[in-house]
């Protein structure tokens, strides 16, 4: 009976969504959700996007209200205005400077290991409790330094590390493989995330559920979401803990936070495939609908990189013991994954950020649907500013991180009120934002009473009585 009720709820919610889509004139499309063949921001390079200064057509969106209760206005500037505002030298990449950061981060990792391995010993520190605490500090520090390496490989994936594609890819492959990241596989899917940020049908990273999907997940009807009791904090905490502990590998293996429209893949790769374990959508299979036929070699190369690292780790475990390797490598590695997930989650999840349907999305709007945050010394120096300059990164991802602060300041006058940043309380504020985002941002829906194009601009809502309440919707007639 439970499954029957669940399927009935899902069917009713799907019917509701189809009606809503028809009402808002949001049409489905036959093109791939990954690479649309149309001349749009989803299938063109940033340089070609910058070649036009055409102002977007004016639309009457009506009154749009974000989760904080503030009135929202859709961005109206162009990518050319963004690029023209950035000083030319900000686009310059230096091999020497980039590799100096790689050397610095490797030196930090090696020095920390040397100090702890040689001095945090029973002979020097008799207290076992003290050694446990100090080795805990070791895993935290190595996690930060390892995340710095991850970010530099991320620079390689975007071509921001060097003007040479070969230098970028060889360096990125080695750095990411050392962290058990499938370099090319991630690079390809991440590129598609940049081409569809904030797009409800095609985004690849932390894509929120819409109202229908959230209701189905909870086994409720769409109209019932506005009537639900608060989610208990312990449930939120468990969800956050799971996200931070296994979120990265869950994404690699199941595409858990990416779109699930794989049947629209233009090469037919997505037929019968869906997100989830065993669904055929992952970052390791050359046949995955996350990629095209031409990408097969890159996926294999990524898998070879992972296999090489696993082989080395197995050898080291045999030589030095699994317990030692657990502390030396695997616990810091878990810290790296934690920071990666936290950073990405908070770059794209905030009560002030919109998402867009196919009909209302474009590249400029999507890139503006991101937010900069502040993580103090750790963020700006150890993590190479990936937290503090993310908005700029979504407009021009080839600008190296060491020029990103200047470039960010240059685009602020162009973006005006559309530039978003949450720097309150610095590093502590960043950590607190994880809880806030989890409590405030549970699904997205249109502003209550929205008409016309306004129905295609969606904002976060929640069942916890925080911020703008969910729209009250009349039950669907039978």
XYZ file of C-alpha atoms in Angstrom:
478
model
C 0.000 0.000 0.000
C 2.841 2.390 0.836
C 4.399 2.032 -2.594
C 1.027 2.474 -4.246
C 0.431 5.671 -2.336
C 3.903 6.915 -3.174
C 3.456 6.278 -6.894
C 0.068 7.967 -6.762
C 1.554 11.018 -5.114
C 4.344 11.128 -7.681
C 1.878 10.885 -10.548
C -0.311 13.633 -9.113
C 2.655 15.874 -8.530
C 3.938 15.231 -12.035
C 0.550 16.186 -13.431
C 0.601 19.354 -11.362
C 4.044 20.227 -12.689
C 2.985 19.629 -16.303
C 0.113 22.023 -15.838
C 2.363 24.604 -14.223
C 4.814 24.319 -17.087
C 2.061 24.764 -19.625
C 0.689 27.784 -17.770
C 4.084 29.455 -17.731
C 4.825 28.587 -21.380
C 7.986 26.773 -20.402
C 8.497 24.319 -23.186
C 10.481 21.122 -23.108
C 13.190 20.753 -25.727
C 14.513 17.843 -27.696
C 18.130 18.929 -27.629
C 20.662 17.485 -25.247
C 20.630 18.970 -21.733
C 24.401 18.685 -21.892
C 25.332 20.390 -25.169
C 22.478 22.148 -26.902
C 23.030 22.435 -30.674
C 21.437 25.875 -30.651
C 23.520 29.027 -30.691
C 23.160 29.714 -27.006
C 25.294 30.136 -23.938
C 25.058 26.412 -23.343
C 27.017 25.535 -26.446
C 29.379 28.425 -27.027
C 32.655 29.473 -25.514
C 33.068 32.452 -23.249
C 35.039 34.223 -25.948
C 32.193 33.897 -28.412
C 29.746 35.003 -25.753
C 31.848 38.101 -25.303
C 31.710 38.955 -28.990
C 28.307 40.551 -28.739
C 27.179 43.516 -26.741
C 23.517 42.953 -27.405
C 21.413 44.078 -24.483
C 18.974 41.396 -23.313
C 15.358 42.146 -24.222
C 13.347 43.826 -21.506
C 10.743 41.584 -19.917
C 8.082 42.250 -17.363
C 8.889 39.775 -14.596
C 6.523 41.323 -12.119
C 7.438 41.338 -8.441
C 9.957 38.634 -7.570
C 10.706 37.879 -3.914
C 13.778 35.988 -2.719
C 13.926 33.855 0.407
C 14.931 36.788 2.589
C 11.796 38.646 1.486
C 13.758 41.109 -0.642
C 12.588 42.137 -4.081
C 14.754 40.591 -6.795
C 15.619 42.077 -10.163
C 16.910 39.961 -13.047
C 20.437 40.929 -14.255
C 20.459 43.138 -17.351
C 24.162 43.541 -18.223
C 26.151 41.603 -20.846
C 29.169 39.330 -20.765
C 31.020 41.830 -22.973
C 30.535 44.534 -20.359
C 31.986 42.170 -17.769
C 35.038 41.286 -19.840
C 35.672 44.877 -20.948
C 35.733 46.030 -17.318
C 38.561 43.668 -16.372
C 42.126 44.998 -16.772
C 43.943 43.153 -19.542
C 46.784 42.003 -17.310
C 44.322 40.049 -15.157
C 43.996 37.538 -18.009
C 47.735 36.840 -18.060
C 48.911 33.480 -16.727
C 52.419 32.793 -15.473
C 53.861 29.282 -15.473
C 56.507 30.321 -12.960
C 54.009 31.798 -10.552
C 51.542 28.933 -10.891
C 54.188 26.262 -10.308
C 55.536 28.209 -7.351
C 52.191 27.683 -5.625
C 52.312 23.963 -6.432
C 55.809 23.804 -4.914
C 54.664 25.760 -1.871
C 51.709 23.490 -1.181
C 53.767 20.320 -1.656
C 56.401 21.780 0.679
C 53.706 22.445 3.289
C 52.484 18.855 3.013
C 55.999 17.404 3.212
C 57.148 19.642 6.062
C 54.067 18.903 8.146
C 54.531 15.162 7.647
C 58.233 15.387 8.534
C 57.587 17.337 11.750
C 54.794 15.087 13.007
C 56.433 11.832 11.961
C 59.708 12.699 13.678
C 58.602 14.692 16.709
C 55.058 13.661 17.627
C 56.268 10.320 18.979
C 56.027 8.478 22.309
C 59.665 9.370 23.000
C 59.036 13.104 22.628
C 55.414 13.233 23.849
C 54.689 10.503 26.433
C 51.013 11.437 26.798
C 48.926 9.363 24.390
C 46.027 11.812 24.693
C 48.292 14.683 23.659
C 49.581 12.703 20.676
C 46.030 11.900 19.576
C 45.133 15.595 19.668
C 48.277 16.596 17.797
C 47.759 13.961 15.111
C 44.199 15.257 14.805
C 45.683 18.693 14.138
C 47.942 17.045 11.545
C 44.972 15.612 9.617
C 43.239 19.017 9.662
C 46.307 20.888 8.405
C 47.090 18.323 5.725
C 43.448 18.502 4.659
C 43.796 22.248 4.124
C 47.062 21.912 2.223
C 45.584 19.075 0.171
C 42.583 21.246 -0.664
C 45.024 23.878 -1.878
C 46.451 21.277 -4.272
C 42.889 20.410 -5.339
C 42.210 24.071 -6.152
C 45.386 24.337 -8.251
C 44.276 21.272 -10.238
C 40.905 23.009 -10.604
C 42.798 25.963 -12.114
C 44.369 23.511 -14.562
C 40.956 22.170 -15.522
C 39.830 25.664 -16.512
C 43.018 26.630 -18.339
C 43.768 29.267 -15.700
C 47.012 27.645 -14.556
C 48.945 28.190 -17.784
C 48.468 29.484 -21.309
C 49.536 26.009 -22.449
C 46.743 23.455 -22.586
C 49.302 20.674 -22.334
C 50.868 22.140 -19.186
C 47.427 22.542 -17.639
C 46.253 19.021 -18.400
C 49.449 17.180 -17.493
C 49.775 19.099 -14.215
C 46.077 18.779 -13.414
C 46.072 15.044 -14.157
C 48.966 14.395 -11.746
C 47.614 16.644 -8.965
C 44.023 15.437 -9.126
C 44.983 11.784 -9.539
C 47.050 12.053 -6.344
C 43.819 13.080 -4.590
C 41.778 10.263 -6.206
C 39.977 12.719 -8.473
C 39.279 11.613 -12.087
C 40.780 14.716 -13.680
C 39.374 14.727 -17.212
C 36.051 13.236 -16.142
C 35.591 15.980 -13.578
C 36.903 18.647 -15.985
C 34.288 17.757 -18.610
C 31.294 17.634 -16.276
C 32.479 20.736 -14.438
C 32.710 22.633 -17.717
C 29.081 21.790 -18.382
C 28.199 23.089 -14.924
C 29.781 26.423 -15.866
C 27.824 26.496 -19.119
C 24.513 25.903 -17.332
C 24.856 27.370 -13.833
C 21.460 27.961 -12.273
C 19.641 26.143 -15.118
C 16.970 23.872 -13.657
C 17.244 21.295 -16.458
C 20.973 21.220 -17.151
C 23.082 22.319 -14.178
C 25.509 19.680 -12.944
C 26.274 20.804 -9.385
C 24.004 21.263 -6.339
C 20.909 21.568 -8.470
C 18.006 22.022 -6.021
C 14.744 20.123 -6.231
C 11.707 21.999 -7.482
C 8.478 21.982 -5.483
C 7.065 18.920 -7.213
C 10.247 16.923 -6.667
C 10.430 17.918 -3.011
C 6.807 16.945 -2.424
C 7.305 13.570 -4.109
C 10.437 12.945 -2.041
C 8.430 13.529 1.134
C 5.444 11.516 -0.068
C 3.228 14.605 -0.080
C 1.071 16.442 -2.563
C 2.451 19.673 -4.020
C -0.073 21.873 -2.218
C 0.816 20.285 1.136
C 4.359 21.703 1.330
C 3.084 25.008 2.696
C 1.326 23.110 5.490
C 4.161 20.909 6.739
C 5.606 21.161 10.226
C 9.206 22.219 10.758
C 11.950 19.735 9.956
C 13.625 18.827 13.229
C 17.183 20.191 13.566
C 18.566 16.695 14.137
C 17.335 15.666 10.661
C 19.081 18.698 9.163
C 22.240 17.830 11.065
C 22.206 14.209 9.875
C 21.724 15.347 6.290
C 24.606 17.815 6.568
C 26.857 15.219 8.151
C 26.145 12.730 5.380
C 26.666 15.372 2.717
C 30.054 16.336 4.114
C 31.192 12.774 4.782
C 30.269 11.008 1.528
C 28.913 13.787 -0.687
C 31.909 13.987 -3.022
C 32.082 10.265 -3.799
C 28.314 10.088 -3.996
C 28.499 12.759 -6.688
C 31.263 10.971 -8.601
C 29.483 7.605 -8.449
C 25.827 8.639 -8.846
C 25.692 12.297 -10.018
C 23.600 12.907 -6.909
C 23.333 16.714 -7.150
C 23.341 17.010 -10.947
C 20.451 17.098 -13.394
C 18.617 13.863 -14.153
C 17.478 14.553 -17.729
C 19.808 12.082 -19.378
C 17.234 10.732 -21.804
C 17.627 13.998 -23.732
C 21.286 13.351 -24.547
C 21.694 14.084 -28.248
C 23.774 10.951 -28.873
C 21.241 8.698 -27.174
C 23.650 7.787 -24.372
C 21.112 8.498 -21.636
C 18.338 6.127 -22.643
C 17.301 4.122 -19.588
C 19.912 5.797 -17.395
C 19.308 7.853 -14.291
C 21.112 9.235 -11.263
C 21.679 6.842 -8.376
C 23.663 3.694 -7.693
C 23.486 1.345 -10.632
C 21.812 3.970 -12.792
C 24.655 4.181 -15.314
C 25.456 7.833 -14.562
C 28.907 8.329 -13.057
C 32.345 9.857 -13.643
C 34.200 6.591 -14.369
C 32.327 4.868 -17.194
C 33.152 6.104 -20.740
C 29.543 5.255 -21.661
C 28.096 7.644 -19.043
C 25.595 10.210 -20.397
C 27.604 12.900 -18.628
C 29.905 12.758 -21.660
C 29.977 12.503 -25.437
C 31.369 9.666 -27.575
C 34.487 11.734 -28.311
C 35.297 11.911 -24.577
C 35.895 8.176 -24.065
C 39.681 8.428 -24.131
C 39.622 11.175 -21.489
C 37.518 9.085 -19.124
C 39.887 6.143 -19.543
C 42.896 8.389 -18.838
C 41.157 9.622 -15.687
C 40.532 6.043 -14.571
C 44.179 5.189 -15.206
C 45.213 8.071 -12.952
C 42.976 6.773 -10.169
C 44.281 3.229 -10.658
C 47.884 4.422 -10.387
C 47.197 6.232 -7.117
C 45.275 3.299 -5.671
C 48.181 1.003 -6.554
C 50.647 3.294 -4.800
C 48.401 3.532 -1.740
C 48.060 -0.256 -1.552
C 51.840 -0.583 -1.725
C 52.318 2.026 1.011
C 49.734 0.309 3.204
C 51.672 -2.946 2.897
C 54.949 -1.200 3.649
C 53.893 1.018 6.552
C 50.587 -0.447 7.738
C 47.002 0.488 6.983
C 46.585 2.197 10.369
C 49.473 4.553 9.655
C 48.238 5.300 6.140
C 44.769 5.961 7.531
C 46.189 8.803 9.614
C 48.833 9.962 7.144
C 46.669 10.023 3.999
C 43.058 8.914 4.316
C 41.896 11.182 7.160
C 43.431 14.273 5.481
C 41.823 13.075 2.250
C 38.425 13.072 3.979
C 39.074 16.635 5.120
C 39.818 17.579 1.505
C 36.502 16.097 0.396
C 34.709 17.918 3.221
C 36.107 21.301 2.196
C 35.398 20.656 -1.476
C 31.746 19.854 -0.822
C 31.290 22.705 1.663
C 32.830 25.253 -0.689
C 30.765 24.175 -3.683
C 27.555 23.921 -1.657
C 27.924 27.450 -0.317
C 28.935 28.919 -3.664
C 25.575 27.910 -5.127
C 23.190 27.729 -2.182
C 22.002 30.891 -0.431
C 18.609 32.453 0.368
C 19.399 35.340 -1.993
C 20.137 33.239 -5.090
C 17.705 32.452 -7.927
C 17.481 29.544 -10.332
C 15.967 29.684 -13.797
C 13.833 27.500 -16.028
C 14.910 26.776 -19.605
C 12.809 29.636 -20.946
C 14.296 32.340 -18.685
C 17.900 31.172 -18.280
C 20.893 32.683 -20.027
C 24.615 32.596 -19.279
C 24.785 36.032 -17.636
C 21.855 35.316 -15.312
C 23.242 31.921 -14.372
C 26.733 33.186 -13.576
C 25.215 35.871 -11.352
C 23.356 33.161 -9.417
C 26.497 32.489 -7.375
C 27.892 34.123 -4.258
C 31.278 35.079 -2.829
C 32.044 34.350 0.801
C 34.938 34.975 3.180
C 37.169 32.413 4.866
C 39.935 34.665 6.107
C 43.577 33.611 5.907
C 42.663 30.012 5.166
C 40.475 30.930 2.207
C 42.644 33.620 0.682
C 46.014 31.947 1.108
C 45.744 28.214 1.724
C 42.724 27.700 -0.551
C 43.858 30.222 -3.172
C 40.800 32.485 -2.976
C 38.349 29.980 -4.432
C 35.752 30.994 -1.841
C 36.202 34.762 -2.108
C 36.168 35.231 -5.920
C 33.709 32.665 -7.220
C 31.352 35.093 -8.971
C 34.170 36.380 -11.173
C 35.267 32.795 -11.803
C 31.871 31.964 -13.282
C 32.102 34.816 -15.767
C 35.729 34.312 -16.824
C 37.131 31.031 -15.540
C 40.496 31.384 -17.280
C 41.633 34.252 -15.044
C 44.248 32.848 -12.604
C 43.360 32.975 -8.929
C 46.190 35.411 -8.125
C 44.514 38.031 -10.360
C 40.953 37.234 -9.312
C 40.676 39.780 -6.472
C 41.535 42.669 -8.784
C 39.221 41.353 -11.496
C 36.404 40.935 -8.968
C 36.688 44.571 -7.922
C 36.613 45.566 -11.590
C 33.314 43.813 -12.349
C 31.469 44.998 -9.255
C 30.445 48.351 -10.817
C 29.074 46.495 -13.858
C 27.126 43.988 -11.792
C 25.959 46.555 -9.240
C 23.218 45.164 -7.019
C 23.454 41.835 -8.830
C 26.840 41.059 -7.272
C 26.335 38.937 -4.165
C 28.675 38.353 -1.269
C 28.254 37.209 2.317
C 31.371 38.142 4.274
C 29.797 38.638 7.692
C 31.831 37.129 10.557
C 34.615 35.934 8.225
C 35.670 32.309 8.692
C 33.103 31.674 11.441
C 30.427 33.114 9.200
C 31.404 30.700 6.442
C 30.948 27.709 8.751
C 27.648 29.068 10.106
C 26.398 29.537 6.541
C 26.353 25.770 6.064
C 23.685 25.400 8.705
C 21.782 28.418 7.448
C 21.755 27.161 3.863
C 20.598 23.713 4.972
C 17.714 25.166 6.992
C 16.633 27.953 4.636
C 17.206 26.367 1.214
C 15.213 23.137 0.805
C 13.641 23.504 -2.653
C 12.917 26.189 -5.251
C 9.654 27.553 -6.601
C 8.314 30.657 -8.308
C 7.264 33.687 -6.292
C 3.658 33.339 -5.172
C 1.401 35.000 -7.687
C 4.122 35.272 -10.323
C 2.901 35.741 -13.880
C 4.470 35.341 -17.316
C 8.290 35.287 -17.338
C 8.287 35.637 -13.554
C 7.198 31.991 -13.282
C 10.553 31.004 -14.696
C 12.589 32.646 -11.918
C 12.687 30.334 -8.899
C 13.777 30.966 -5.318
C 14.562 28.788 -2.345
C 11.796 28.019 0.126
C 11.610 25.834 3.250
C 9.220 24.205 5.684
C 10.950 25.679 8.743
C 9.149 29.023 8.927
C 12.294 30.868 7.811
C 12.044 33.776 5.394
C 9.471 33.931 2.630
C 6.938 31.116 3.127
C 6.085 28.619 0.399
C 3.271 29.629 -1.906
C -0.176 28.461 -0.881
C -1.557 26.358 -3.710
C -5.064 25.037 -4.065
C -5.327 21.233 -4.270
C -5.453 19.920 -7.809
C -9.004 19.160 -8.933
C -9.748 15.480 -9.539
